[in-house]
């Protein structure tokens, strides 16, 4: 995560930001998916890890009007950490990304100028909990924010 913070400070575009963030996630998680928030939908952007098919991720379109961990993170502008409720959108996401029900997951919103631009989803695979020690991940999310701010100023 320390390397990710340094690399984010020099990121030249949003794709480089995504690559840095997703690679850093693999140090603590088995799978990670980065979504872009557009209106009332979360669109798949990129993903890494066990069973993640990039083409499928890029075709993801999750509604943010229906209850889900994604809607909760977007609306509250706060991370979600815990077991996935059996809600339609959560199940759809798992099905589309080739996963079975996870014991727990992490969703971190990336907030820039008060607007949620991205949602970062992480889990540790079938039958495993995600760590509750997510302080480093939350710090990296703040650095993503700063990288976007730099890009906007340019």
Short mmCIF file of N, CA, C and O in Angstrom, two decimals, residues 26-126:
data_model
loop_
_atom_site.label_atom_id
_atom_site.label_comp_id
_atom_site.label_asym_id
_atom_site.label_seq_id
_atom_site.Cartn_x
_atom_site.Cartn_y
_atom_site.Cartn_z
N UNK A 26 -4.50 -6.63 -4.45
CA UNK A 26 -4.10 -8.04 -4.43
C UNK A 26 -3.15 -8.39 -3.29
O UNK A 26 -2.93 -9.56 -3.00
N UNK A 27 -2.61 -7.38 -2.61
CA UNK A 27 -1.76 -7.68 -1.46
C UNK A 27 -2.59 -8.08 -0.24
O UNK A 27 -2.07 -8.69 0.68
N UNK A 28 -3.88 -7.76 -0.25
CA UNK A 28 -4.74 -8.08 0.90
C UNK A 28 -6.00 -8.86 0.54
O UNK A 28 -6.69 -9.37 1.42
N UNK A 29 -6.34 -8.90 -0.75
CA UNK A 29 -7.60 -9.52 -1.19
C UNK A 29 -7.34 -10.45 -2.36
O UNK A 29 -6.36 -10.32 -3.08
N UNK A 30 -8.27 -11.39 -2.58
CA UNK A 30 -8.16 -12.35 -3.67
C UNK A 30 -8.73 -11.77 -4.97
O UNK A 30 -8.25 -12.08 -6.05
N UNK A 31 -9.77 -10.93 -4.84
CA UNK A 31 -10.42 -10.34 -6.02
C UNK A 31 -10.70 -8.87 -5.76
O UNK A 31 -11.01 -8.47 -4.65
N UNK A 32 -10.63 -8.07 -6.83
CA UNK A 32 -10.97 -6.66 -6.73
C UNK A 32 -11.57 -6.20 -8.05
O UNK A 32 -11.10 -6.58 -9.12
N UNK A 33 -12.63 -5.40 -7.96
CA UNK A 33 -13.30 -4.85 -9.14
C UNK A 33 -13.50 -3.36 -8.91
O UNK A 33 -13.96 -2.94 -7.85
N UNK A 34 -13.16 -2.58 -9.92
CA UNK A 34 -13.34 -1.14 -9.86
C UNK A 34 -14.50 -0.77 -10.77
O UNK A 34 -14.53 -1.16 -11.95
N UNK A 35 -15.46 -0.05 -10.20
CA UNK A 35 -16.65 0.38 -10.92
C UNK A 35 -16.65 1.90 -11.05
O UNK A 35 -16.18 2.59 -10.15
N UNK A 36 -17.21 2.40 -12.13
CA UNK A 36 -17.38 3.83 -12.34
C UNK A 36 -18.84 4.17 -12.10
O UNK A 36 -19.72 3.50 -12.64
N UNK A 37 -19.09 5.19 -11.30
CA UNK A 37 -20.47 5.60 -11.01
C UNK A 37 -20.90 6.64 -12.04
O UNK A 37 -20.23 7.66 -12.22
N UNK A 38 -22.00 6.34 -12.71
CA UNK A 38 -22.59 7.28 -13.66
C UNK A 38 -24.08 7.33 -13.38
O UNK A 38 -24.81 6.39 -13.69
N UNK A 39 -24.51 8.44 -12.78
CA UNK A 39 -25.92 8.57 -12.43
C UNK A 39 -26.33 7.50 -11.45
O UNK A 39 -25.71 7.31 -10.41
N UNK A 40 -27.37 6.76 -11.81
CA UNK A 40 -27.88 5.71 -10.94
C UNK A 40 -27.41 4.32 -11.36
O UNK A 40 -28.13 3.34 -11.20
N UNK A 41 -26.19 4.26 -11.90
CA UNK A 41 -25.63 2.96 -12.29
C UNK A 41 -24.14 2.92 -11.95
O UNK A 41 -23.46 3.94 -11.95
N UNK A 42 -23.67 1.73 -11.65
CA UNK A 42 -22.25 1.48 -11.46
C UNK A 42 -21.82 0.61 -12.63
O UNK A 42 -22.34 -0.49 -12.83
N UNK A 43 -20.87 1.12 -13.41
CA UNK A 43 -20.42 0.44 -14.61
C UNK A 43 -19.06 -0.21 -14.36
O UNK A 43 -18.17 0.43 -13.79
N UNK A 44 -18.90 -1.43 -14.82
CA UNK A 44 -17.62 -2.12 -14.66
C UNK A 44 -16.53 -1.42 -15.43
O UNK A 44 -16.72 -0.97 -16.56
N UNK A 45 -15.38 -1.29 -14.80
CA UNK A 45 -14.24 -0.62 -15.44
C UNK A 45 -13.08 -1.60 -15.57
O UNK A 45 -12.58 -1.86 -16.64
N UNK A 46 -12.65 -2.17 -14.43
CA UNK A 46 -11.49 -3.04 -14.46
C UNK A 46 -11.58 -3.98 -13.26
O UNK A 46 -12.27 -3.70 -12.29
N UNK A 47 -10.86 -5.08 -13.33
CA UNK A 47 -10.86 -6.02 -12.23
C UNK A 47 -9.66 -6.95 -12.30
O UNK A 47 -9.07 -7.14 -13.37
N UNK A 48 -9.30 -7.51 -11.17
CA UNK A 48 -8.18 -8.44 -11.08
C UNK A 48 -8.51 -9.53 -10.07
O UNK A 48 -9.36 -9.36 -9.21
N UNK A 49 -7.81 -10.64 -10.19
CA UNK A 49 -7.89 -11.68 -9.18
C UNK A 49 -8.58 -12.95 -9.64
O UNK A 49 -8.90 -13.13 -10.82
N UNK A 50 -8.81 -13.81 -8.69
CA UNK A 50 -9.34 -15.15 -8.89
C UNK A 50 -10.69 -15.13 -9.61
O UNK A 50 -11.66 -14.61 -9.10
N UNK A 51 -10.72 -15.69 -10.81
CA UNK A 51 -11.96 -15.85 -11.55
C UNK A 51 -12.50 -14.59 -12.21
O UNK A 51 -13.58 -14.61 -12.78
N UNK A 52 -11.76 -13.50 -12.17
CA UNK A 52 -12.24 -12.25 -12.77
C UNK A 52 -11.96 -12.28 -14.27
O UNK A 52 -10.81 -12.45 -14.69
N UNK A 53 -13.01 -12.11 -15.06
CA UNK A 53 -12.90 -12.00 -16.50
C UNK A 53 -13.08 -10.53 -16.87
O UNK A 53 -14.15 -9.96 -16.63
N UNK A 54 -12.05 -9.93 -17.43
CA UNK A 54 -12.06 -8.49 -17.70
C UNK A 54 -13.19 -8.08 -18.63
O UNK A 54 -13.84 -7.06 -18.43
N UNK A 55 -13.46 -8.88 -19.64
CA UNK A 55 -14.54 -8.54 -20.58
C UNK A 55 -15.89 -8.51 -19.86
O UNK A 55 -16.69 -7.61 -20.07
N UNK A 56 -16.11 -9.48 -18.99
CA UNK A 56 -17.36 -9.51 -18.22
C UNK A 56 -17.45 -8.31 -17.30
O UNK A 56 -18.51 -7.69 -17.19
N UNK A 57 -16.35 -7.95 -16.66
CA UNK A 57 -16.34 -6.78 -15.78
C UNK A 57 -16.71 -5.53 -16.58
O UNK A 57 -17.53 -4.73 -16.13
N UNK A 58 -16.16 -5.38 -17.76
CA UNK A 58 -16.43 -4.19 -18.57
C UNK A 58 -17.88 -4.12 -19.04
O UNK A 58 -18.37 -3.05 -19.39
N UNK A 59 -18.59 -5.24 -19.02
CA UNK A 59 -19.99 -5.27 -19.42
C UNK A 59 -20.95 -5.08 -18.24
O UNK A 59 -22.16 -5.00 -18.43
N UNK A 60 -20.40 -5.02 -17.01
CA UNK A 60 -21.24 -4.86 -15.83
C UNK A 60 -21.99 -3.53 -15.85
O UNK A 60 -21.44 -2.49 -16.18
N UNK A 61 -23.25 -3.59 -15.48
CA UNK A 61 -24.06 -2.39 -15.29
C UNK A 61 -25.00 -2.70 -14.12
O UNK A 61 -25.97 -3.43 -14.27
N UNK A 62 -24.66 -2.16 -12.95
CA UNK A 62 -25.43 -2.42 -11.75
C UNK A 62 -26.29 -1.21 -11.40
O UNK A 62 -25.77 -0.09 -11.29
N UNK A 63 -27.58 -1.42 -11.23
CA UNK A 63 -28.44 -0.29 -10.85
C UNK A 63 -28.15 0.15 -9.41
O UNK A 63 -27.96 -0.69 -8.53
N UNK A 64 -28.12 1.45 -9.20
CA UNK A 64 -27.88 1.98 -7.85
C UNK A 64 -29.16 2.53 -7.22
O UNK A 64 -29.11 3.24 -6.23
N UNK A 65 -30.30 2.21 -7.82
CA UNK A 65 -31.58 2.59 -7.22
C UNK A 65 -32.10 1.48 -6.30
O UNK A 65 -32.84 1.74 -5.38
N UNK A 66 -31.69 0.24 -6.59
CA UNK A 66 -32.11 -0.90 -5.78
C UNK A 66 -31.15 -1.08 -4.62
O UNK A 66 -29.95 -0.79 -4.74
N UNK A 67 -31.63 -1.60 -3.48
CA UNK A 67 -30.75 -1.81 -2.33
C UNK A 67 -29.60 -2.76 -2.67
O UNK A 67 -29.79 -3.80 -3.29
N UNK A 68 -28.39 -2.36 -2.28
CA UNK A 68 -27.21 -3.19 -2.47
C UNK A 68 -26.07 -2.57 -1.67
O UNK A 68 -26.17 -1.43 -1.21
N UNK A 69 -24.98 -3.30 -1.57
CA UNK A 69 -23.81 -2.75 -0.89
C UNK A 69 -23.22 -1.60 -1.71
O UNK A 69 -22.62 -0.68 -1.16
N UNK A 70 -23.44 -1.63 -3.00
CA UNK A 70 -22.93 -0.57 -3.88
C UNK A 70 -23.74 0.72 -3.69
O UNK A 70 -23.16 1.80 -3.59
N UNK A 71 -25.05 0.57 -3.63
CA UNK A 71 -25.91 1.74 -3.38
C UNK A 71 -25.60 2.34 -2.02
O UNK A 71 -25.49 3.56 -1.87
N UNK A 72 -25.44 1.50 -1.03
CA UNK A 72 -25.15 1.96 0.33
C UNK A 72 -23.84 2.76 0.38
O UNK A 72 -23.79 3.85 0.95
N UNK A 73 -22.79 2.23 -0.24
CA UNK A 73 -21.50 2.93 -0.25
C UNK A 73 -21.59 4.23 -1.02
O UNK A 73 -21.03 5.25 -0.61
N UNK A 74 -22.30 4.23 -2.14
CA UNK A 74 -22.44 5.45 -2.93
C UNK A 74 -23.24 6.52 -2.16
O UNK A 74 -22.84 7.66 -2.04
N UNK A 75 -24.38 6.12 -1.62
CA UNK A 75 -25.26 7.08 -0.95
C UNK A 75 -24.67 7.62 0.35
O UNK A 75 -24.82 8.79 0.67
N UNK A 76 -23.98 6.76 1.10
CA UNK A 76 -23.42 7.18 2.39
C UNK A 76 -22.03 7.81 2.24
O UNK A 76 -21.55 8.45 3.16
N UNK A 77 -21.40 7.60 1.08
CA UNK A 77 -20.02 8.05 0.84
C UNK A 77 -19.08 7.49 1.90
O UNK A 77 -18.12 8.12 2.31
N UNK A 78 -19.40 6.28 2.34
CA UNK A 78 -18.61 5.59 3.36
C UNK A 78 -18.43 4.14 2.93
O UNK A 78 -19.24 3.60 2.16
N UNK A 79 -17.37 3.51 3.42
CA UNK A 79 -17.11 2.13 3.03
C UNK A 79 -18.13 1.18 3.64
O UNK A 79 -18.75 1.47 4.66
N UNK A 80 -18.28 0.03 2.99
CA UNK A 80 -19.09 -1.07 3.50
C UNK A 80 -18.13 -2.21 3.76
O UNK A 80 -17.32 -2.56 2.90
N UNK A 81 -18.23 -2.82 4.93
CA UNK A 81 -17.43 -3.98 5.28
C UNK A 81 -18.32 -4.95 6.02
O UNK A 81 -18.86 -4.62 7.08
N UNK A 82 -18.50 -6.14 5.47
CA UNK A 82 -19.31 -7.12 6.16
C UNK A 82 -19.89 -8.16 5.21
O UNK A 82 -19.54 -8.19 4.02
N UNK A 83 -20.79 -8.98 5.72
CA UNK A 83 -21.42 -10.00 4.89
C UNK A 83 -22.33 -9.35 3.86
O UNK A 83 -22.93 -8.30 4.12
N UNK A 84 -22.43 -9.97 2.70
CA UNK A 84 -23.29 -9.44 1.65
C UNK A 84 -24.74 -9.81 1.92
O UNK A 84 -25.07 -10.99 1.99
N UNK A 85 -25.59 -8.80 2.07
CA UNK A 85 -27.02 -9.11 2.21
C UNK A 85 -27.52 -9.79 0.93
O UNK A 85 -27.02 -9.51 -0.16
N UNK A 86 -28.50 -10.66 1.06
CA UNK A 86 -29.03 -11.37 -0.10
C UNK A 86 -30.02 -10.46 -0.84
O UNK A 86 -31.23 -10.69 -0.84
N UNK A 87 -29.46 -9.42 -1.45
CA UNK A 87 -30.24 -8.48 -2.23
C UNK A 87 -29.97 -8.72 -3.71
O UNK A 87 -28.88 -9.16 -4.09
N UNK A 88 -30.94 -8.42 -4.53
CA UNK A 88 -30.90 -8.73 -5.96
C UNK A 88 -29.61 -8.25 -6.65
O UNK A 88 -28.97 -9.00 -7.38
N UNK A 89 -29.21 -7.01 -6.42
CA UNK A 89 -28.04 -6.47 -7.11
C UNK A 89 -26.76 -7.14 -6.62
O UNK A 89 -25.86 -7.43 -7.42
N UNK A 90 -26.66 -7.42 -5.32
CA UNK A 90 -25.48 -8.11 -4.79
C UNK A 90 -25.33 -9.49 -5.43
O UNK A 90 -24.24 -9.89 -5.84
N UNK A 91 -26.43 -10.22 -5.51
CA UNK A 91 -26.42 -11.56 -6.11
C UNK A 91 -26.10 -11.48 -7.60
O UNK A 91 -25.31 -12.27 -8.11
N UNK A 92 -26.67 -10.49 -8.28
CA UNK A 92 -26.38 -10.29 -9.70
C UNK A 92 -24.89 -10.03 -9.91
O UNK A 92 -24.26 -10.62 -10.80
N UNK A 93 -24.31 -9.17 -9.09
CA UNK A 93 -22.88 -8.87 -9.20
C UNK A 93 -22.05 -10.14 -9.04
O UNK A 93 -21.15 -10.41 -9.85
N UNK A 94 -22.33 -10.92 -8.02
CA UNK A 94 -21.57 -12.15 -7.80
C UNK A 94 -21.73 -13.12 -8.95
O UNK A 94 -20.76 -13.72 -9.41
N UNK A 95 -22.96 -13.24 -9.44
CA UNK A 95 -23.22 -14.15 -10.54
C UNK A 95 -22.44 -13.72 -11.79
O UNK A 95 -21.81 -14.54 -12.46
N UNK A 96 -22.48 -12.44 -12.11
CA UNK A 96 -21.81 -11.93 -13.30
C UNK A 96 -20.28 -11.99 -13.20
O UNK A 96 -19.60 -12.06 -14.21
N UNK A 97 -19.76 -11.93 -12.00
CA UNK A 97 -18.30 -11.99 -11.84
C UNK A 97 -17.83 -13.41 -11.52
O UNK A 97 -16.67 -13.61 -11.15
N UNK A 98 -18.72 -14.38 -11.66
CA UNK A 98 -18.33 -15.78 -11.51
C UNK A 98 -18.06 -16.22 -10.10
O UNK A 98 -17.29 -17.15 -9.88
N UNK A 99 -18.68 -15.56 -9.15
CA UNK A 99 -18.41 -15.90 -7.75
C UNK A 99 -19.64 -16.50 -7.09
O UNK A 99 -20.76 -16.26 -7.49
N UNK A 100 -19.38 -17.25 -6.04
CA UNK A 100 -20.45 -17.72 -5.19
C UNK A 100 -20.55 -16.75 -4.02
O UNK A 100 -19.72 -15.86 -3.87
N UNK A 101 -21.56 -16.92 -3.20
CA UNK A 101 -21.77 -16.02 -2.07
C UNK A 101 -20.52 -15.97 -1.21
O UNK A 101 -19.95 -16.99 -0.84
N UNK A 102 -20.09 -14.78 -0.91
CA UNK A 102 -18.91 -14.56 -0.08
C UNK A 102 -19.32 -14.37 1.37
O UNK A 102 -20.41 -13.89 1.65
N UNK A 103 -18.43 -14.74 2.28
CA UNK A 103 -18.73 -14.50 3.69
C UNK A 103 -18.77 -13.02 3.99
O UNK A 103 -19.55 -12.56 4.80
N UNK A 104 -17.88 -12.26 3.32
CA UNK A 104 -17.88 -10.81 3.52
C UNK A 104 -17.17 -10.14 2.35
O UNK A 104 -16.50 -10.80 1.56
N UNK A 105 -17.36 -8.84 2.27
CA UNK A 105 -16.75 -8.06 1.20
C UNK A 105 -16.50 -6.64 1.70
O UNK A 105 -17.01 -6.23 2.75
N UNK A 106 -15.71 -5.93 0.92
CA UNK A 106 -15.41 -4.53 1.20
C UNK A 106 -15.77 -3.73 -0.04
O UNK A 106 -15.40 -4.11 -1.15
N UNK A 107 -16.48 -2.63 0.14
CA UNK A 107 -16.73 -1.68 -0.94
C UNK A 107 -16.30 -0.31 -0.43
O UNK A 107 -16.75 0.14 0.62
N UNK A 108 -15.40 0.32 -1.19
CA UNK A 108 -14.87 1.63 -0.81
C UNK A 108 -15.25 2.64 -1.89
O UNK A 108 -14.90 2.45 -3.06
N UNK A 109 -15.97 3.71 -1.51
CA UNK A 109 -16.27 4.74 -2.50
C UNK A 109 -15.07 5.67 -2.68
O UNK A 109 -14.36 5.97 -1.72
N UNK A 110 -14.85 6.09 -3.91
CA UNK A 110 -13.82 7.09 -4.19
C UNK A 110 -14.57 8.40 -4.42
O UNK A 110 -15.31 8.53 -5.39
N UNK A 111 -14.39 9.33 -3.49
CA UNK A 111 -15.14 10.58 -3.49
C UNK A 111 -14.21 11.72 -3.90
O UNK A 111 -13.17 11.92 -3.29
N UNK A 112 -14.62 12.45 -4.93
CA UNK A 112 -13.86 13.60 -5.40
C UNK A 112 -14.81 14.79 -5.47
O UNK A 112 -15.86 14.71 -6.13
N UNK A 113 -14.46 15.84 -4.76
CA UNK A 113 -15.28 17.06 -4.73
C UNK A 113 -16.73 16.76 -4.34
O UNK A 113 -17.67 17.30 -4.90
N UNK A 114 -16.87 15.85 -3.38
CA UNK A 114 -18.18 15.51 -2.85
C UNK A 114 -19.00 14.56 -3.68
O UNK A 114 -20.14 14.25 -3.34
N UNK A 115 -18.43 14.06 -4.77
CA UNK A 115 -19.15 13.15 -5.67
C UNK A 115 -18.44 11.80 -5.69
O UNK A 115 -17.21 11.74 -5.82
N UNK A 116 -19.20 10.72 -5.61
CA UNK A 116 -18.63 9.37 -5.69
C UNK A 116 -18.38 9.06 -7.17
O UNK A 116 -19.33 8.97 -7.96
N UNK A 117 -17.11 8.94 -7.54
CA UNK A 117 -16.74 8.64 -8.93
C UNK A 117 -16.59 7.14 -9.17
O UNK A 117 -16.89 6.65 -10.25
N UNK A 118 -16.06 6.44 -8.17
CA UNK A 118 -15.81 5.01 -8.30
C UNK A 118 -16.23 4.27 -7.05
O UNK A 118 -16.29 4.85 -5.97
N UNK A 119 -16.45 2.99 -7.24
CA UNK A 119 -16.66 2.06 -6.13
C UNK A 119 -15.66 0.93 -6.32
O UNK A 119 -15.57 0.35 -7.40
N UNK A 120 -14.90 0.66 -5.28
CA UNK A 120 -13.91 -0.41 -5.30
C UNK A 120 -14.43 -1.57 -4.46
O UNK A 120 -14.66 -1.41 -3.27
N UNK A 121 -14.63 -2.72 -5.11
CA UNK A 121 -15.13 -3.92 -4.45
C UNK A 121 -13.97 -4.89 -4.25
O UNK A 121 -13.19 -5.13 -5.18
N UNK A 122 -13.87 -5.48 -3.06
CA UNK A 122 -12.83 -6.48 -2.77
C UNK A 122 -13.43 -7.63 -1.96
O UNK A 122 -14.28 -7.41 -1.10
N UNK A 123 -12.95 -8.85 -2.23
CA UNK A 123 -13.31 -9.98 -1.38
C UNK A 123 -12.14 -10.96 -1.35
O UNK A 123 -11.14 -10.76 -2.02
N UNK A 124 -12.29 -12.02 -0.54
CA UNK A 124 -11.22 -12.99 -0.39
C UNK A 124 -11.61 -14.39 -0.84
O UNK A 124 -11.04 -15.38 -0.40
N UNK A 125 -12.58 -14.47 -1.72
CA UNK A 125 -12.94 -15.76 -2.27
C UNK A 125 -13.99 -16.49 -1.45
O UNK A 125 -14.39 -16.07 -0.37
N UNK A 126 -14.39 -17.61 -2.01
CA UNK A 126 -15.45 -18.42 -1.43
C UNK A 126 -15.12 -18.87 -0.01
O UNK A 126 -14.04 -19.40 0.26
#
